[in-house]
Amino acid sequence: MSIFSLKMEIADNRHYNGQLSSLFTIDEAEKARAFHQKVEGYQPTPLQSLDCLAKEIGVGKILVKDESHRFDLCAFKMLGGAYAIARLLCDEYQLDINVFDFDTLKNDIKEKMTFATATDGNHGRGVAWAANKLGQNAVVYMPKGAADERVNNIRALGAECIVTDMNYDDTVRLAIKTAEESGWKVVQDTAWEGYTKIPTWIMQGYTTLAAEAVDQMKAHAVAKPTHVFLQAGVGALAGGVLGYLCDQYGAENLHSVVIEPDQADCIYRSGISADGGMVNVGGDMATIMVGLACGEPNPLGWPVLRDCATQFVSCQDSVAALGMRVLGNPLGDDPRVISGESGAVGAGLLVAAHYHPDREALMAKLGLNEDSVVLLINTEGDTDPVHYREVVWQGKHPTL
């Protein structure tokens, strides 16, 4: 097998200094996990070991944290949205998050609040889910081209869903403007001047999946991963999870790779910038990785990635498509993982590097060898089933 058409730009982090953030620590992660454990139906999502794929590629172990099993939402995003809304309501009603109870608060709230957000799909569904659980209102804005399935999933939770004719970042601005005019609470997974508390809570909520993975790795007789591959949109997931993992293992002990679509690679461009400042990307950002189609870095997540990530990768859509096919059609006894476009790009990068004509150089660049233990995060399942089948069944975005 030889993959000639896949293009990947891998850049070493020129601004790395190993400085840890005080926002995404083990203590904060345990606080968020304690909250999630009280949500009805909570179960840790599985950590799948792809031993046959690891042998094929020539690494020691490949572990996939499979967020397609997160409640019945098929994605990780509710971890952030639900935690942020709970923290916001605790602030509003002078409650202690450590004794927070969905049913009690739902009965005690006398006047409904409205939570507004912009989303490519999964974050908005998480916000709608949390608002529904608490008997509150949600208004969700989505950028142009939003898949019908993702829109319908949000509306099924009782939220109003509005699809705009704008890209993601402009849709965020519209949601903020409308919320301010209407007196709604914005629950957004990126930050700006004067708006940092809620996105911090969202990112801390995401660390639950990393804390689960750390515990689960012990069951696989893994003391620690040597590598973690993290996909980035605005960098909220990547920043929160990397911050936690670096607090757990030390930034210098973890080869961390942040991956983006080449049509929306604001983190990559920020990483190769001369001064380490954030670089924005505009335009349509037409990528199949819609959950990563964000052109403006999160100012809370970027400092973590700037200071602690090992490398940044910008890649074309066919890398994600390859990952979807590989995870959905496993080797040998490996478990099957249903992964959407944004969830599969880490696996796609691994396999693309292995089968690339420049394999030796790419594997060396990524620091991969027979002793490597690679942690991947499958952030979503087939949240757009139509497109999933087009890729996996019909061969859309070919790699040969």
Short mmCIF file of N, CA, C and O in Angstrom, two decimals, residues 203-281:
data_model
loop_
_atom_site.label_atom_id
_atom_site.label_comp_id
_atom_site.label_asym_id
_atom_site.label_seq_id
_atom_site.Cartn_x
_atom_site.Cartn_y
_atom_site.Cartn_z
N MET A 203 -13.48 24.12 29.16
CA MET A 203 -12.23 23.40 28.96
C MET A 203 -11.92 22.48 30.13
O MET A 203 -11.42 21.36 29.95
N GLN A 204 -12.22 22.94 31.34
CA GLN A 204 -12.02 22.08 32.51
C GLN A 204 -12.96 20.88 32.46
O GLN A 204 -12.59 19.77 32.88
N GLY A 205 -14.16 21.08 31.94
CA GLY A 205 -15.09 19.96 31.78
C GLY A 205 -14.54 18.89 30.85
O GLY A 205 -14.72 17.69 31.08
N TYR A 206 -13.84 19.31 29.80
CA TYR A 206 -13.26 18.35 28.86
C TYR A 206 -12.20 17.46 29.52
O TYR A 206 -11.93 16.34 29.04
N THR A 207 -11.57 17.94 30.59
CA THR A 207 -10.49 17.16 31.19
C THR A 207 -10.98 15.86 31.82
O THR A 207 -10.17 14.97 32.10
N THR A 208 -12.29 15.74 32.03
CA THR A 208 -12.82 14.48 32.55
C THR A 208 -12.41 13.30 31.69
O THR A 208 -12.04 12.24 32.18
N LEU A 209 -12.45 13.47 30.36
CA LEU A 209 -12.11 12.35 29.48
C LEU A 209 -10.64 11.96 29.62
O LEU A 209 -10.28 10.78 29.52
N ALA A 210 -9.79 12.96 29.86
CA ALA A 210 -8.36 12.67 30.04
C ALA A 210 -8.11 11.99 31.38
O ALA A 210 -7.29 11.06 31.47
N ALA A 211 -8.81 12.43 32.42
CA ALA A 211 -8.66 11.80 33.73
C ALA A 211 -9.12 10.35 33.68
O ALA A 211 -8.48 9.45 34.27
N GLU A 212 -10.21 10.09 32.97
CA GLU A 212 -10.66 8.71 32.78
C GLU A 212 -9.58 7.89 32.06
O GLU A 212 -9.28 6.75 32.45
N ALA A 213 -9.02 8.47 31.00
CA ALA A 213 -8.02 7.75 30.21
C ALA A 213 -6.79 7.39 31.03
O ALA A 213 -6.23 6.30 30.88
N VAL A 214 -6.37 8.31 31.90
CA VAL A 214 -5.20 8.03 32.75
C VAL A 214 -5.46 6.80 33.62
O VAL A 214 -4.62 5.91 33.75
N ASP A 215 -6.66 6.74 34.22
CA ASP A 215 -7.01 5.58 35.04
C ASP A 215 -7.10 4.32 34.19
O ASP A 215 -6.64 3.25 34.59
N GLN A 216 -7.69 4.43 33.00
CA GLN A 216 -7.89 3.27 32.15
C GLN A 216 -6.57 2.72 31.59
O GLN A 216 -6.44 1.52 31.36
N MET A 217 -5.60 3.60 31.37
CA MET A 217 -4.31 3.12 30.88
C MET A 217 -3.65 2.15 31.85
O MET A 217 -2.97 1.21 31.44
N LYS A 218 -3.89 2.36 33.13
CA LYS A 218 -3.32 1.45 34.13
C LYS A 218 -3.87 0.05 33.95
O LYS A 218 -3.16 -0.94 34.15
N ALA A 219 -5.13 -0.05 33.55
CA ALA A 219 -5.73 -1.37 33.29
C ALA A 219 -5.11 -2.04 32.08
O ALA A 219 -5.18 -3.26 31.93
N HIS A 220 -4.52 -1.24 31.19
CA HIS A 220 -3.81 -1.76 30.02
C HIS A 220 -2.31 -1.93 30.31
O HIS A 220 -1.53 -2.13 29.39
N ALA A 221 -1.97 -1.84 31.58
CA ALA A 221 -0.56 -1.96 32.01
C ALA A 221 0.32 -0.90 31.36
O ALA A 221 1.49 -1.15 31.05
N VAL A 222 -0.24 0.28 31.16
CA VAL A 222 0.51 1.40 30.59
C VAL A 222 0.73 2.44 31.69
O VAL A 222 -0.23 3.01 32.23
N ALA A 223 1.98 2.67 32.01
CA ALA A 223 2.29 3.66 33.04
C ALA A 223 1.99 5.07 32.56
O ALA A 223 1.45 5.90 33.31
N LYS A 224 2.32 5.34 31.29
CA LYS A 224 2.02 6.65 30.71
C LYS A 224 2.19 6.55 29.20
O LYS A 224 2.94 5.70 28.70
N PRO A 225 1.50 7.39 28.46
CA PRO A 225 1.73 7.43 27.01
C PRO A 225 3.02 8.16 26.69
O PRO A 225 3.44 9.05 27.44
N THR A 226 3.65 7.78 25.60
CA THR A 226 4.79 8.56 25.13
C THR A 226 4.32 9.68 24.22
O THR A 226 4.97 10.73 24.13
N HIS A 227 3.17 9.47 23.55
CA HIS A 227 2.62 10.43 22.59
C HIS A 227 1.14 10.65 22.86
O HIS A 227 0.42 9.74 23.27
N VAL A 228 0.68 11.86 22.58
CA VAL A 228 -0.75 12.12 22.50
C VAL A 228 -0.99 12.95 21.24
O VAL A 228 -0.27 13.92 20.98
N PHE A 229 -1.96 12.53 20.43
CA PHE A 229 -2.38 13.27 19.23
C PHE A 229 -3.70 13.94 19.56
O PHE A 229 -4.67 13.27 19.93
N LEU A 230 -3.75 15.26 19.41
CA LEU A 230 -4.94 16.03 19.76
C LEU A 230 -5.37 16.88 18.57
O LEU A 230 -4.59 17.68 18.06
N GLN A 231 -6.61 16.74 18.16
CA GLN A 231 -7.13 17.58 17.09
C GLN A 231 -7.55 18.93 17.68
O GLN A 231 -7.92 19.03 18.85
N ALA A 232 -7.48 19.97 16.85
CA ALA A 232 -7.81 21.32 17.33
C ALA A 232 -8.71 22.04 16.36
O ALA A 232 -8.48 22.02 15.14
N GLY A 233 -9.72 22.70 16.93
CA GLY A 233 -10.51 23.69 16.21
C GLY A 233 -10.04 25.04 16.72
O GLY A 233 -9.05 25.59 16.27
N VAL A 234 -10.73 25.55 17.75
CA VAL A 234 -10.22 26.75 18.44
C VAL A 234 -9.10 26.38 19.41
O VAL A 234 -8.35 27.24 19.87
N GLY A 235 -9.01 25.09 19.75
CA GLY A 235 -7.97 24.64 20.68
C GLY A 235 -8.45 24.45 22.10
O GLY A 235 -7.64 24.31 23.01
N ALA A 236 -9.78 24.42 22.31
CA ALA A 236 -10.31 24.26 23.66
C ALA A 236 -10.06 22.85 24.19
O ALA A 236 -9.56 22.68 25.31
N LEU A 237 -10.43 21.85 23.41
CA LEU A 237 -10.16 20.46 23.82
C LEU A 237 -8.66 20.23 23.95
O LEU A 237 -8.18 19.71 24.96
N ALA A 238 -7.92 20.59 22.91
CA ALA A 238 -6.49 20.34 22.91
C ALA A 238 -5.80 21.03 24.09
O ALA A 238 -4.95 20.44 24.76
N GLY A 239 -6.17 22.28 24.36
CA GLY A 239 -5.55 23.02 25.45
C GLY A 239 -5.89 22.45 26.81
O GLY A 239 -5.02 22.28 27.67
N GLY A 240 -7.17 22.12 27.02
CA GLY A 240 -7.58 21.57 28.31
C GLY A 240 -6.96 20.21 28.58
O GLY A 240 -6.43 19.96 29.67
N VAL A 241 -7.03 19.31 27.59
CA VAL A 241 -6.51 17.96 27.77
C VAL A 241 -4.99 17.97 27.89
O VAL A 241 -4.41 17.29 28.74
N LEU A 242 -4.32 18.76 27.04
CA LEU A 242 -2.86 18.81 27.12
C LEU A 242 -2.42 19.41 28.45
O LEU A 242 -1.45 18.93 29.06
N GLY A 243 -3.11 20.45 28.91
CA GLY A 243 -2.76 21.04 30.20
C GLY A 243 -2.83 20.01 31.31
O GLY A 243 -1.93 19.91 32.15
N TYR A 244 -3.90 19.22 31.32
CA TYR A 244 -4.06 18.18 32.34
C TYR A 244 -2.98 17.11 32.22
O TYR A 244 -2.37 16.71 33.22
N LEU A 245 -2.74 16.61 31.00
CA LEU A 245 -1.75 15.55 30.82
C LEU A 245 -0.35 16.01 31.18
O LEU A 245 0.46 15.25 31.73
N CYS A 246 -0.04 17.27 30.90
CA CYS A 246 1.28 17.80 31.27
C CYS A 246 1.40 17.94 32.78
O CYS A 246 2.48 17.74 33.35
N ASP A 247 0.30 18.28 33.46
CA ASP A 247 0.33 18.33 34.91
C ASP A 247 0.51 16.92 35.48
O ASP A 247 1.15 16.73 36.52
N GLN A 248 -0.04 15.94 34.79
CA GLN A 248 0.05 14.55 35.23
C GLN A 248 1.43 13.96 35.00
O GLN A 248 1.99 13.29 35.87
N TYR A 249 2.01 14.20 33.82
CA TYR A 249 3.25 13.51 33.44
C TYR A 249 4.46 14.43 33.28
O TYR A 249 5.60 13.95 33.26
N GLY A 250 4.23 15.74 33.13
CA GLY A 250 5.30 16.67 32.81
C GLY A 250 5.37 16.89 31.31
O GLY A 250 5.39 15.92 30.54
N ALA A 251 5.39 18.13 30.90
CA ALA A 251 5.40 18.44 29.46
C ALA A 251 6.60 17.83 28.76
O ALA A 251 6.52 17.40 27.60
N GLU A 252 7.73 17.77 29.45
CA GLU A 252 8.96 17.26 28.84
C GLU A 252 8.92 15.75 28.63
O GLU A 252 9.74 15.20 27.89
N ASN A 253 7.94 15.06 29.24
CA ASN A 253 7.84 13.60 29.13
C ASN A 253 6.77 13.14 28.16
O ASN A 253 6.47 11.95 28.09
N LEU A 254 6.19 14.07 27.42
CA LEU A 254 5.07 13.75 26.54
C LEU A 254 5.28 14.39 25.17
O LEU A 254 5.44 15.61 25.07
N HIS A 255 5.31 13.57 24.12
CA HIS A 255 5.40 14.08 22.75
C HIS A 255 3.97 14.36 22.29
O HIS A 255 3.22 13.45 21.96
N SER A 256 3.60 15.62 22.28
CA SER A 256 2.22 16.00 21.97
C SER A 256 2.13 16.64 20.58
O SER A 256 2.91 17.53 20.25
N VAL A 257 1.18 16.14 19.80
CA VAL A 257 1.02 16.57 18.41
C VAL A 257 -0.39 17.13 18.24
O VAL A 257 -1.37 16.44 18.52
N VAL A 258 -0.49 18.38 17.80
CA VAL A 258 -1.78 19.05 17.60
C VAL A 258 -2.07 19.09 16.11
O VAL A 258 -1.27 19.60 15.33
N ILE A 259 -3.24 18.57 15.71
CA ILE A 259 -3.56 18.35 14.29
C ILE A 259 -4.76 19.19 13.87
O ILE A 259 -5.77 19.25 14.60
N GLU A 260 -4.68 19.78 12.68
CA GLU A 260 -5.78 20.59 12.14
C GLU A 260 -5.95 20.34 10.65
O GLU A 260 -5.02 19.91 9.96
N PRO A 261 -7.14 20.65 10.12
CA PRO A 261 -7.33 20.64 8.67
C PRO A 261 -6.59 21.82 8.04
O PRO A 261 -6.53 22.91 8.63
N ASP A 262 -6.05 21.61 6.86
CA ASP A 262 -5.26 22.68 6.23
C ASP A 262 -6.11 23.87 5.80
O ASP A 262 -5.57 24.94 5.49
N GLN A 263 -7.43 23.72 5.79
CA GLN A 263 -8.31 24.84 5.45
C GLN A 263 -8.66 25.70 6.66
O GLN A 263 -9.31 26.74 6.52
N ALA A 264 -8.26 25.26 7.86
CA ALA A 264 -8.60 26.00 9.08
C ALA A 264 -7.50 25.79 10.12
O ALA A 264 -7.76 25.44 11.26
N ASP A 265 -6.26 26.04 9.71
CA ASP A 265 -5.12 25.69 10.56
C ASP A 265 -4.57 26.89 11.33
O ASP A 265 -3.38 27.20 11.27
N CYS A 266 -5.44 27.54 12.12
CA CYS A 266 -5.01 28.73 12.86
C CYS A 266 -4.00 28.39 13.95
O CYS A 266 -3.10 29.19 14.24
N ILE A 267 -4.11 27.23 14.55
CA ILE A 267 -3.16 26.83 15.60
C ILE A 267 -1.80 26.55 14.98
O ILE A 267 -0.76 26.98 15.50
N TYR A 268 -1.79 25.83 13.87
CA TYR A 268 -0.54 25.55 13.16
C TYR A 268 0.17 26.85 12.77
O TYR A 268 1.36 27.03 13.00
N ARG A 269 -0.58 27.78 12.21
CA ARG A 269 0.01 29.05 11.77
C ARG A 269 0.50 29.88 12.97
O ARG A 269 1.52 30.57 12.88
N SER A 270 -0.23 29.78 14.07
CA SER A 270 0.22 30.47 15.28
C SER A 270 1.52 29.84 15.78
O SER A 270 2.43 30.54 16.24
N GLY A 271 1.62 28.52 15.68
CA GLY A 271 2.79 27.81 16.16
C GLY A 271 4.06 28.11 15.38
O GLY A 271 5.16 28.01 15.92
N ILE A 272 3.91 28.44 14.11
CA ILE A 272 5.09 28.74 13.29
C ILE A 272 5.31 30.25 13.14
O ILE A 272 6.21 30.68 12.42
N SER A 273 4.47 31.03 13.83
CA SER A 273 4.63 32.49 13.75
C SER A 273 5.92 32.92 14.43
O SER A 273 6.44 32.23 15.32
N ALA A 274 6.43 34.04 14.04
CA ALA A 274 7.72 34.50 14.56
C ALA A 274 7.68 34.79 16.05
O ALA A 274 8.64 34.52 16.78
N ASP A 275 6.55 35.34 16.52
CA ASP A 275 6.50 35.80 17.92
C ASP A 275 5.62 34.95 18.82
O ASP A 275 5.45 35.25 20.00
N GLY A 276 5.02 33.88 18.26
CA GLY A 276 4.14 33.05 19.08
C GLY A 276 2.78 33.65 19.31
O GLY A 276 2.02 33.17 20.16
N GLY A 277 2.45 34.69 18.56
CA GLY A 277 1.13 35.30 18.68
C GLY A 277 0.08 34.51 17.93
O GLY A 277 0.40 33.72 17.03
N MET A 278 -1.18 34.72 18.27
CA MET A 278 -2.26 34.00 17.61
C MET A 278 -2.45 34.53 16.19
O MET A 278 -2.44 35.74 15.95
N VAL A 279 -2.64 33.61 15.25
CA VAL A 279 -2.86 33.95 13.85
C VAL A 279 -4.23 33.44 13.44
O VAL A 279 -4.55 32.26 13.63
N ASN A 280 -5.05 34.30 12.89
CA ASN A 280 -6.40 33.93 12.47
C ASN A 280 -6.42 33.50 11.01
O ASN A 280 -5.61 33.95 10.20
N VAL A 281 -7.39 32.64 10.69
CA VAL A 281 -7.64 32.19 9.32
C VAL A 281 -9.07 32.56 8.97
O VAL A 281 -9.99 32.32 9.76
#
